[in-house]
Coordinates of C-alpha atoms in Angstrom, one line a residue:
M1 CA 9.5 19.4 36.0
K2 CA 10.2 15.6 35.6
K3 CA 6.5 14.9 35.1
I4 CA 6.3 17.6 32.3
V5 CA 9.3 16.1 30.5
L6 CA 7.9 12.6 30.8
K7 CA 4.6 13.7 29.5
N8 CA 6.2 15.2 26.4
I9 CA 8.5 12.3 25.6
Y10 CA 6.5 9.1 26.4
P11 CA 4.6 9.2 23.0
Y12 CA 7.9 9.2 21.1
M13 CA 9.2 6.4 23.3
I14 CA 6.2 4.3 22.5
L15 CA 6.4 5.0 18.8
T16 CA 10.1 4.3 18.8
A17 CA 9.5 0.9 20.6
L18 CA 6.9 -0.1 17.9
F19 CA 9.3 1.1 15.2
I20 CA 12.0 -1.2 16.5
V21 CA 9.6 -4.1 16.7
L22 CA 8.6 -3.6 13.1
L23 CA 12.2 -3.4 12.0
I24 CA 12.8 -6.8 13.7
R25 CA 9.6 -8.1 12.1
N26 CA 10.9 -7.1 8.7
C27 CA 13.4 -10.0 8.8
F28 CA 10.7 -12.6 8.9
S29 CA 8.9 -14.0 5.8
F30 CA 9.8 -14.1 2.1
C31 CA 7.1 -13.2 -0.4
W32 CA 7.3 -14.8 -3.9
S33 CA 4.5 -12.7 -5.3
D34 CA 3.5 -9.0 -4.8
E35 CA 6.7 -7.8 -3.0
S36 CA 8.7 -9.7 -5.6
L37 CA 6.9 -7.7 -8.4
Y38 CA 7.8 -4.3 -7.0
V39 CA 11.6 -5.0 -6.7
S40 CA 11.6 -6.6 -10.2
N41 CA 10.0 -3.5 -11.7
M42 CA 12.7 -1.3 -10.3
Y43 CA 15.4 -3.7 -11.5
R44 CA 14.0 -3.5 -15.0
L45 CA 14.1 0.3 -15.0
Y46 CA 17.6 0.1 -13.5
Q47 CA 18.7 -2.1 -16.5
G48 CA 17.3 0.4 -19.0
D49 CA 13.8 -0.9 -19.7
V50 CA 11.1 1.7 -20.1
F51 CA 7.5 1.7 -19.0
L52 CA 5.0 1.3 -21.8
I53 CA 7.7 0.2 -24.2
D54 CA 9.4 -2.8 -22.6
D55 CA 7.2 -3.2 -19.5
W56 CA 3.4 -3.1 -19.7
H57 CA 2.5 -3.6 -16.0
K58 CA 0.8 -0.5 -14.5
T59 CA 2.7 -0.8 -11.1
T60 CA 5.9 -0.1 -12.9
L61 CA 4.9 3.6 -13.0
S62 CA 5.3 3.8 -9.3
S63 CA 8.8 2.3 -9.6
Y64 CA 10.1 5.6 -11.1
V65 CA 9.5 7.2 -7.7
T66 CA 11.5 4.5 -5.8
L67 CA 14.2 4.1 -8.6
P68 CA 16.6 6.6 -7.0
L69 CA 16.5 4.5 -3.8
F70 CA 17.3 1.4 -5.8
N71 CA 20.1 3.2 -7.6
L72 CA 21.5 4.3 -4.3
Y73 CA 21.4 0.7 -3.0
M74 CA 23.2 -0.7 -6.1
L75 CA 25.8 2.1 -5.8
I76 CA 26.6 1.2 -2.2
N77 CA 26.0 -2.5 -2.2
G78 CA 27.1 -3.4 -5.7
S79 CA 24.5 -6.1 -6.2
T80 CA 20.8 -6.9 -5.5
D81 CA 21.7 -9.1 -2.5
G82 CA 19.5 -8.1 0.4
V83 CA 17.4 -5.6 -1.5
Y84 CA 14.2 -7.0 0.0
L85 CA 15.2 -6.1 3.5
Y86 CA 16.5 -2.7 2.4
F87 CA 13.2 -1.7 1.0
R88 CA 11.3 -3.1 3.9
N89 CA 13.3 -1.0 6.3
V90 CA 12.9 2.1 4.0
M91 CA 9.2 1.6 4.2
V92 CA 9.1 1.3 8.0
V93 CA 11.4 4.3 8.4
L94 CA 9.0 6.4 6.2
A95 CA 6.0 5.1 8.2
F96 CA 7.8 6.1 11.5
I97 CA 8.6 9.6 10.2
N98 CA 4.9 10.0 9.2
S99 CA 3.7 8.7 12.6
I100 CA 5.8 11.4 14.3
M101 CA 4.4 14.0 12.0
I102 CA 0.9 12.9 12.6
Y103 CA 1.5 13.1 16.3
N104 CA 3.0 16.6 16.1
C105 CA 0.0 17.8 14.0
I106 CA -2.8 16.4 16.1
S107 CA -1.2 17.2 19.5
T108 CA -1.4 20.9 18.6
H109 CA -5.2 20.9 19.1
F110 CA -5.9 17.6 20.9
S111 CA -4.5 15.7 23.8
N112 CA -1.2 13.8 23.6
V113 CA -3.0 10.5 24.1
T114 CA -5.4 11.2 21.2
A115 CA -2.4 12.2 19.0
L116 CA -0.5 9.1 20.0
I117 CA -3.4 6.7 19.1
C118 CA -3.6 8.3 15.7
S119 CA 0.1 7.8 15.2
V120 CA -0.1 4.2 16.2
C121 CA -3.0 3.6 13.8
L122 CA -0.8 4.8 10.9
L123 CA 2.4 3.1 12.0
S124 CA 0.7 -0.3 12.5
Y125 CA -0.8 -0.5 9.0
S126 CA 0.6 -2.1 5.9
R127 CA -1.8 -3.3 3.2
A128 CA -2.1 -7.2 3.5
N129 CA 1.1 -7.0 5.7
I130 CA 3.2 -6.7 2.5
C131 CA 6.2 -4.9 4.1
G132 CA 8.1 -3.6 1.0
V133 CA 7.7 -0.5 -1.1
S134 CA 4.5 -1.4 -2.9
Y135 CA 2.7 1.3 -4.7
Y136 CA 0.0 0.9 -2.0
N137 CA 2.5 1.7 0.8
M138 CA 4.3 4.4 -1.1
G139 CA 1.1 6.1 -2.3
L140 CA -0.2 6.1 1.3
H141 CA 2.9 7.5 3.0
L142 CA 3.7 10.1 0.3
F143 CA 0.1 11.3 0.7
V144 CA 0.3 11.3 4.5
F145 CA 3.4 13.4 4.3
T146 CA 1.5 15.9 2.2
L147 CA -1.4 15.8 4.5
C148 CA 0.8 16.6 7.5
I149 CA 2.5 19.5 5.8
Y150 CA -0.8 21.1 4.9
Y151 CA -2.2 20.5 8.4
L152 CA 0.8 22.3 9.9
T153 CA 0.7 25.2 7.4
N154 CA -3.1 25.7 7.2
F155 CA -4.4 24.6 10.6
V156 CA -1.5 25.5 12.9
S157 CA 0.1 28.4 11.2
T158 CA -2.0 31.5 11.0
Q159 CA -0.1 33.6 8.5
D160 CA 0.9 33.1 4.9
T161 CA 4.7 33.6 5.5
W162 CA 7.5 32.5 3.2
K163 CA 8.0 29.4 5.4
V164 CA 4.4 28.5 4.8
K165 CA 4.8 29.0 1.1
L166 CA 7.9 26.9 1.1
A167 CA 6.2 24.1 3.0
A168 CA 3.2 24.3 0.5
F169 CA 5.7 23.9 -2.3
G170 CA 7.2 20.9 -0.6
G171 CA 3.7 19.5 -0.1
G172 CA 3.1 20.0 -3.8
I173 CA 6.2 18.0 -4.6
C174 CA 5.1 15.1 -2.3
L175 CA 1.6 15.2 -3.7
G176 CA 3.0 15.1 -7.2
L177 CA 5.0 12.0 -6.3
A178 CA 1.9 10.4 -4.8
I179 CA 0.0 11.1 -8.0
I180 CA 2.8 9.4 -10.1
V181 CA 2.6 6.4 -7.8
N182 CA -1.2 6.3 -8.1
P183 CA -2.6 8.8 -10.7
Y184 CA -6.1 8.6 -9.3
I185 CA -4.9 10.4 -6.2
I186 CA -5.4 13.5 -8.3
I187 CA -9.1 13.5 -7.3
I188 CA -8.0 14.8 -3.9
F189 CA -6.0 17.8 -5.2
P190 CA -9.1 20.1 -5.3
L191 CA -9.6 19.5 -1.6
F192 CA -6.2 21.1 -0.8
I193 CA -7.0 24.0 -3.1
I194 CA -10.3 24.6 -1.2
A195 CA -8.5 24.3 2.2
Y196 CA -6.1 27.2 1.2
M197 CA -8.7 29.3 -0.7
K198 CA -9.8 31.5 2.3
T199 CA -6.6 32.8 3.8
K200 CA -3.5 31.5 2.0
R201 CA -4.2 32.0 -1.7
K202 CA -0.5 32.5 -2.5
S203 CA 0.2 29.1 -1.1
I204 CA -2.2 27.6 -3.6
L205 CA 0.1 28.8 -6.4
M206 CA 3.2 27.3 -4.6
T207 CA 1.3 24.0 -4.1
E208 CA 0.4 23.9 -7.8
F209 CA 3.9 24.9 -8.8
G210 CA 5.4 22.1 -6.7
C211 CA 3.0 19.5 -8.1
V212 CA 3.5 20.7 -11.7
L213 CA 7.3 20.8 -11.3
C214 CA 7.3 17.3 -10.0
G215 CA 5.3 16.2 -13.0
L216 CA 7.5 18.0 -15.5
I217 CA 10.7 16.5 -14.0
F218 CA 9.1 13.0 -14.2
F219 CA 7.9 13.5 -17.8
T220 CA 11.4 14.8 -18.8
F221 CA 13.1 11.8 -17.3
Y222 CA 10.5 9.5 -18.9
L223 CA 10.8 11.2 -22.3
H224 CA 14.6 10.9 -22.1
G225 CA 14.2 7.1 -21.7
V226 CA 11.5 6.5 -24.2
G227 CA 12.7 8.9 -26.9
V228 CA 10.4 11.1 -29.0
S229 CA 10.3 8.5 -31.8
Q230 CA 8.8 5.9 -29.5
L231 CA 6.3 8.2 -27.7
S232 CA 3.5 7.2 -30.1
K233 CA 4.2 3.6 -29.4
A234 CA 4.0 4.2 -25.7
F235 CA 0.5 5.7 -26.1
E236 CA -0.5 2.8 -28.2
N237 CA 0.6 0.3 -25.5
L238 CA -1.5 2.0 -22.9
S239 CA -4.3 -0.3 -24.0
H240 CA -2.3 -3.2 -22.7
V241 CA -1.9 -1.6 -19.2
E242 CA -5.3 -0.7 -17.9
E243 CA -8.8 -2.1 -18.4
A244 CA -11.3 0.1 -20.3
A245 CA -13.9 -0.1 -17.5
V246 CA -11.6 1.1 -14.7
W247 CA -13.9 3.9 -13.7
S248 CA -16.7 1.5 -12.9
R249 CA -14.6 0.7 -9.8
F250 CA -15.5 4.1 -8.5
F251 CA -19.1 3.0 -8.2
Q252 CA -18.0 -0.4 -7.1
W253 CA -16.4 1.3 -4.0
F254 CA -19.9 1.9 -2.6
V255 CA -20.8 -1.8 -3.3
L256 CA -17.7 -2.9 -1.5
I257 CA -18.5 -0.8 1.6
Y258 CA -22.1 -2.0 1.6
R259 CA -21.0 -5.7 1.5
F260 CA -18.4 -5.1 4.2
F261 CA -21.1 -3.7 6.6
R262 CA -24.0 -5.9 5.3
P263 CA -24.7 -7.5 8.8
T264 CA -25.2 -4.2 10.5
I265 CA -25.6 -1.5 7.7
W266 CA -29.2 -0.8 8.3
I267 CA -28.9 -0.6 12.1
Q268 CA -26.0 1.8 11.7
C269 CA -27.9 4.0 9.3
I270 CA -30.8 4.2 11.7
V271 CA -28.4 5.1 14.6
F272 CA -26.8 7.8 12.4
F273 CA -30.1 9.5 11.6
M274 CA -31.3 9.2 15.2
Q275 CA -28.1 10.8 16.4
L276 CA -28.6 13.5 13.8
F277 CA -32.2 14.0 14.9
M278 CA -31.0 14.2 18.6
A279 CA -28.4 16.8 17.8
K280 CA -30.8 19.0 15.9
L281 CA -33.7 19.1 18.3
K282 CA -34.1 19.5 22.0
V283 CA -35.5 16.2 22.9
K284 CA -36.4 15.2 26.5
N285 CA -33.9 12.7 27.9
R286 CA -31.6 13.3 24.9
C287 CA -28.5 12.4 26.8
Q288 CA -29.8 9.0 27.9
V289 CA -30.9 8.2 24.3
Q290 CA -27.6 9.2 22.9
V291 CA -25.8 7.0 25.4
F292 CA -28.1 4.1 24.4
L293 CA -27.3 4.8 20.7
F294 CA -23.6 4.8 21.6
F295 CA -23.8 1.3 23.0
I296 CA -25.7 0.1 20.0
S297 CA -22.8 1.5 17.8
V298 CA -20.3 -0.3 20.0
V299 CA -22.1 -3.6 19.5
C300 CA -22.3 -3.1 15.7
L301 CA -18.6 -2.2 15.7
E302 CA -17.7 -5.4 17.5
I303 CA -19.7 -7.4 15.0
N304 CA -17.9 -5.7 12.1
L305 CA -14.5 -6.3 13.8
V306 CA -15.2 -10.0 14.1
S307 CA -16.1 -10.2 10.4
S308 CA -13.0 -8.3 9.4
K309 CA -10.5 -10.1 11.6
N310 CA -8.6 -11.5 8.6
L311 CA -8.3 -8.2 6.7
L312 CA -5.5 -5.9 7.8
G313 CA -7.1 -2.5 7.9
G314 CA -10.6 -4.0 8.1
A315 CA -10.7 -2.8 11.7
Y316 CA -10.2 0.7 10.5
I317 CA -13.1 0.4 8.0
A318 CA -15.4 -0.8 10.8
F319 CA -14.0 2.0 13.0
A320 CA -14.8 4.6 10.4
M321 CA -18.5 3.7 10.4
F322 CA -18.5 3.9 14.2
G323 CA -17.1 7.4 13.9
L324 CA -19.7 8.5 11.3
Q325 CA -22.5 7.4 13.7
A326 CA -20.9 9.4 16.6
L327 CA -20.2 12.5 14.5
P328 CA -23.6 14.2 14.9
A329 CA -23.4 13.8 18.7
V330 CA -20.0 15.7 18.9
W331 CA -20.4 18.2 16.0
K332 CA -22.3 20.8 17.9
Q333 CA -20.1 20.8 21.0
S334 CA -16.8 21.0 18.9
N335 CA -15.0 24.2 18.1
Y336 CA -14.1 25.4 14.6
V337 CA -10.6 23.9 14.6
E338 CA -11.8 20.5 15.9
K339 CA -14.5 20.3 13.2
R340 CA -12.0 21.2 10.5
S341 CA -9.5 18.6 11.8
I342 CA -12.2 15.8 11.9
I343 CA -13.3 16.6 8.3
Y344 CA -9.8 17.0 7.1
F345 CA -8.6 13.5 8.1
Y346 CA -11.9 11.7 7.7
L347 CA -12.7 13.1 4.2
T348 CA -9.2 12.8 2.8
G349 CA -9.1 9.2 4.0
I350 CA -12.3 8.4 2.2
L351 CA -11.1 10.0 -1.0
L352 CA -7.8 8.1 -0.8
S353 CA -9.7 4.9 -0.3
M354 CA -11.6 5.6 -3.5
A355 CA -8.4 6.4 -5.4
F356 CA -6.9 3.0 -4.5
A357 CA -10.2 1.2 -5.1
I358 CA -10.1 2.6 -8.6
A359 CA -6.4 1.9 -9.2
S360 CA -6.4 -1.7 -7.9
N361 CA -8.4 -4.8 -8.7
T362 CA -8.1 -6.2 -5.1
G363 CA -11.4 -4.8 -3.9
I364 CA -12.0 -4.0 -0.3
D365 CA -8.3 -4.8 0.5
A366 CA -7.1 -1.8 -1.5
A367 CA -10.1 0.3 -0.4
G368 CA -8.9 -0.2 3.2
I369 CA -5.7 1.8 2.6
G370 CA -7.4 5.2 2.9
F371 CA -9.1 4.2 6.1
A372 CA -5.7 4.2 7.8
I373 CA -6.1 8.0 7.6
T374 CA -9.8 8.0 8.3
A375 CA -9.0 6.2 11.5
S376 CA -7.3 9.4 12.8
G377 CA -10.5 11.3 12.1
T378 CA -12.5 8.7 14.0
V379 CA -10.1 8.9 16.9
L380 CA -10.7 12.6 17.1
I381 CA -14.4 12.1 17.1
L382 CA -14.1 9.5 19.8
S383 CA -12.0 11.8 21.9
L384 CA -14.7 14.5 21.8
Y385 CA -17.5 11.9 22.4
Q386 CA -18.5 13.0 25.9
F387 CA -21.7 12.8 27.9
P388 CA -22.6 14.1 31.3
V389 CA -23.3 10.7 32.8
T390 CA -22.0 9.4 36.2
G391 CA -22.3 6.3 38.3
M392 CA -22.4 2.8 36.7
I393 CA -23.5 4.2 33.3
G394 CA -20.6 6.6 33.3
T395 CA -18.2 3.8 34.1
L396 CA -19.6 1.5 31.4
Y397 CA -19.4 4.4 28.9
K398 CA -15.7 5.0 29.6
T399 CA -15.0 1.3 29.6
A400 CA -16.7 0.9 26.2
K401 CA -14.6 3.7 24.7
C402 CA -11.5 1.9 25.9
F403 CA -12.8 -1.4 24.6
V404 CA -13.4 0.2 21.1
L405 CA -9.9 1.4 20.9
A406 CA -8.4 -1.8 22.3
G407 CA -10.4 -3.8 19.7
V408 CA -9.4 -1.7 16.7
L409 CA -5.7 -1.4 17.6
G410 CA -5.4 -4.9 19.1
I411 CA -6.6 -6.6 15.9
T412 CA -4.5 -4.4 13.7
L413 CA -1.3 -4.8 15.7
F414 CA -1.8 -8.6 16.0
L415 CA -2.2 -9.0 12.2
R416 CA 0.7 -6.6 11.6
I417 CA 3.1 -8.7 13.8
F418 CA 1.8 -12.3 13.4
A419 CA 0.1 -12.5 10.1
V420 CA 2.5 -13.6 7.3
Y421 CA 1.8 -12.8 3.7
R422 CA 2.2 -16.0 1.5
D423 CA 4.8 -17.8 3.5
G424 CA 4.7 -20.1 6.5
T425 CA 3.4 -19.2 9.9
L426 CA 5.7 -16.9 12.0
E427 CA 7.0 -19.8 14.1
Q428 CA 8.0 -21.7 11.0
L429 CA 10.2 -19.0 9.6
Q430 CA 13.5 -20.3 11.1
C431 CA 15.7 -20.7 8.0
K432 CA 17.9 -17.8 7.1
I433 CA 18.5 -16.9 3.4
T434 CA 22.1 -16.2 2.8
Q435 CA 22.2 -15.1 -0.9
G436 CA 20.3 -13.2 -3.5
P437 CA 17.7 -10.4 -3.2
A438 CA 16.1 -12.0 -0.1
K439 CA 19.4 -12.3 1.8
E440 CA 19.0 -11.9 5.6
L441 CA 15.3 -12.9 5.6
Y442 CA 14.0 -15.9 7.4
T443 CA 11.6 -18.3 5.7
T444 CA 10.5 -21.9 5.9
Q445 CA 12.8 -24.8 5.1
E446 CA 10.8 -25.7 2.0
H447 CA 10.9 -22.2 0.6
L448 CA 14.6 -21.9 1.4
E449 CA 15.4 -25.0 -0.7
Q450 CA 13.2 -23.8 -3.5
Y451 CA 14.8 -20.4 -3.5
N452 CA 18.3 -21.8 -3.5
N453 CA 17.5 -24.2 -6.3
V454 CA 16.2 -21.3 -8.5
I455 CA 19.3 -19.2 -7.9
D456 CA 21.7 -22.1 -8.5
D457 CA 19.9 -23.0 -11.8
I458 CA 20.0 -19.4 -13.0
H459 CA 23.7 -19.0 -12.1
T460 CA 24.5 -22.4 -13.8
Y461 CA 22.6 -22.1 -17.0
V462 CA 21.9 -18.4 -17.7
T463 CA 25.1 -17.0 -18.9
G464 CA 26.0 -14.2 -21.2
G465 CA 25.1 -11.3 -18.9
A466 CA 23.1 -8.4 -20.3
Q467 CA 23.7 -9.7 -23.9
T468 CA 21.1 -12.3 -23.2
N469 CA 17.6 -12.3 -21.8
I470 CA 15.3 -14.6 -19.8
F471 CA 11.6 -15.4 -19.2
I472 CA 10.8 -16.8 -15.8
T473 CA 7.3 -18.3 -15.6
K474 CA 5.1 -18.0 -13.7
L475 CA 5.4 -16.5 -10.2
A476 CA 8.9 -15.7 -9.1
A477 CA 9.6 -12.2 -10.2
W478 CA 12.4 -11.9 -7.6
A479 CA 14.4 -14.4 -9.7
Y480 CA 15.0 -11.7 -12.4
L481 CA 17.3 -9.9 -9.9
C482 CA 19.6 -13.0 -9.7
T483 CA 21.1 -12.4 -13.1
D484 CA 22.3 -9.6 -15.4
A485 CA 20.2 -11.0 -18.2
R486 CA 17.4 -8.7 -19.3
C487 CA 13.7 -9.5 -18.8
A488 CA 12.3 -10.9 -22.0
V489 CA 8.5 -10.5 -21.4
Y490 CA 6.0 -7.6 -21.0
Q491 CA 5.7 -8.1 -17.3
T492 CA 7.2 -10.1 -14.5
W493 CA 3.9 -10.7 -12.8
R494 CA 2.2 -14.1 -13.2
T495 CA 3.0 -14.5 -16.9
P496 CA 2.2 -18.1 -18.0
F497 CA 4.1 -19.9 -20.7
S498 CA 0.9 -19.9 -22.9
D499 CA 0.1 -16.2 -22.5
P500 CA -1.4 -15.0 -25.8
M501 CA 0.0 -11.5 -25.2
L502 CA 3.5 -12.8 -25.7
E503 CA 3.0 -13.0 -29.5
T504 CA 2.0 -9.4 -29.6
Y505 CA 5.0 -8.4 -27.4
F506 CA 7.5 -10.3 -29.5
L507 CA 6.5 -8.3 -32.6
D508 CA 8.7 -5.5 -31.3
H509 CA 11.0 -7.3 -28.9
P510 CA 13.4 -10.2 -29.2
Q511 CA 12.2 -13.7 -28.2
P512 CA 13.7 -15.1 -25.0
D513 CA 17.1 -16.8 -25.0
N514 CA 16.2 -18.7 -21.8
I515 CA 12.9 -19.8 -20.5
L516 CA 12.7 -21.1 -16.9
I517 CA 9.5 -23.0 -16.2
L518 CA 9.3 -23.5 -12.4
N519 CA 7.9 -26.6 -10.7
D520 CA 4.2 -26.2 -9.9
N521 CA 4.6 -26.2 -6.2
Y522 CA 7.4 -23.6 -6.0
G523 CA 6.3 -20.6 -3.9
G524 CA 3.2 -22.4 -2.6
F525 CA 1.6 -21.0 0.5
V526 CA -1.3 -21.5 2.9
D527 CA -2.9 -18.4 4.4
N528 CA -2.4 -17.9 8.1
Y529 CA -4.4 -15.3 10.2
I530 CA -4.8 -13.1 7.1
V531 CA -6.8 -13.8 3.9
T532 CA -5.2 -12.6 0.7
W533 CA -7.9 -11.4 -1.7
G534 CA -10.4 -14.1 -0.9
E535 CA -7.8 -16.9 -1.2
N536 CA -7.1 -19.6 1.4
G537 CA -3.8 -20.3 -0.1
D538 CA -2.3 -21.7 -3.3
L539 CA -0.1 -24.8 -3.1
T540 CA 0.7 -24.8 -6.8
P541 CA 1.1 -21.1 -7.9
N542 CA 3.4 -22.0 -10.8
T543 CA 1.1 -24.4 -12.6
N544 CA 1.6 -23.8 -16.4
D545 CA 0.0 -24.8 -19.7
I546 CA 2.9 -25.6 -21.9
S547 CA 1.3 -24.7 -25.3
G548 CA 0.6 -21.9 -27.6
Y549 CA 2.8 -19.5 -29.6
L550 CA 5.9 -19.8 -27.4
L551 CA 6.0 -23.6 -27.6
N552 CA 5.7 -23.6 -31.4
Y553 CA 8.6 -21.0 -31.5
V554 CA 11.0 -23.0 -29.3
Q555 CA 10.3 -26.2 -31.2
E556 CA 10.8 -24.5 -34.6
N557 CA 14.0 -22.9 -33.5
G558 CA 15.6 -26.0 -31.8
Y559 CA 15.8 -24.8 -28.2
Q560 CA 17.4 -27.2 -25.8
C561 CA 15.1 -28.6 -23.1
I562 CA 17.2 -29.0 -19.9
P563 CA 15.7 -30.5 -16.7
V564 CA 16.9 -28.6 -13.7
K565 CA 16.3 -28.8 -9.9
S566 CA 13.7 -25.9 -10.0
G567 CA 11.9 -27.1 -13.1
T568 CA 12.8 -27.0 -16.8
I569 CA 14.9 -24.6 -18.9
Y570 CA 14.3 -24.0 -22.6
Q571 CA 17.5 -22.5 -24.0
R572 CA 18.4 -21.2 -27.3
K573 CA 21.3 -23.2 -28.9
H574 CA 24.5 -21.2 -29.0
E575 CA 25.9 -20.7 -32.5
E576 CA 29.2 -22.4 -33.0
N577 CA 32.1 -20.5 -34.4

């Protein structure tokens, strides 16, 4: 009895232990860039700004989904102090819940060990190790939640009961939220329709109803904020949000994958077709040939793992190709449910990868998101990858399978724990932040001093509350959360002083009362363990060209130029009574 109980609870114990480690890890590092953008977007919406009217950055759309969580935090906490850590913890909790759901789904048809490995794959992943509620993370986990609901109702449940319909409705709501976060996820919607088409047609309607209802609620909320009179202006501003050639990224996805596997792509293609040939025909010594092909696949995988060691999620991309090569060898010996499960996770992961590759301009880094799901499909393939071989060959075969999993999970877990996104190395993060949105986080001594200088300067010179506004250039979107002043520009992301778009924006919006130009070296970083979108670091991320329309405006309107610790403030002169 004790053995049975232990067998049932040890996966949850392992997942809980990893969950606790990730919660602790959340306290270390302070990101001036991406994570900063997402919290500043929510703050703008909280202050009353509207997407496509006041804010023209496309990631703001996803902030509508997380805005209720931001409102709840402000209601309880009363300020933005510590909001970074709050959202990091929210993200890890959501990932932990999904890892439990993945385990419960897969363990219904596969072994506990197989289900546990799939869960760890998901829980270990966070794109570029950005721990906050990015649209990448939210899109992934909302979609995984949907994925698990549909697996339980369509693969586990055999009847179209009211509970299944209710779950399908909930899955539709989650899918609707995922589509708001990343509209290109809608390309996966037909897959769920097809999955239900045979036996649960009434659940299709519930899924559609949930998805449409979610969209209607969002549109009603958005329309309330934008107003009918400004709706045409919002459509007009769409041209400022997305590039016209965005769909070319769909075709670029194939190029990205080819480049990722360039050292081994042709060998792996040959292995795949040979495995396919072996599975179709009764060839003499077929088993020995398949084992030989398996070891070739392992060698190719290790080459790809080495080349992807600086990309969190890169191991999953390499693992997916390994699974594709093994699929023909396991397909014939798998039962109907096992085949459906493999296709379900593998194909949805590929489609999600395409959705993020289309939505983002970060290339293979964004494309890797979907492979966190494809990894589960590959684990299922590997669990069924069995050959009747004994002796030394059998031992080597089993060892190689363990080696494959150890390599994939080892690299991913190492990067998840030790890689730091745009801050110092983990051992350098010893200085605790005691104020502002990054309160309770640990960063380097240099970044702590820069952070405190920015906050002190804002508190000293930016007065007037919500009756005034501010433009902070170029890369410190978190600083907008340190004041009640409204954001004065079209986006908080990397907006330089000389940005030509500012002149267009200020045709319909008031010019800034305060302009904080940060010192060039503020927020500088050197990559460690992880490469961020092809960079090796940026020691001067706030370099600015002080020229153009805005310089002419501040000179013509007699702004004060005030040297401060963090840089320079241009401030509109207050009118005397």
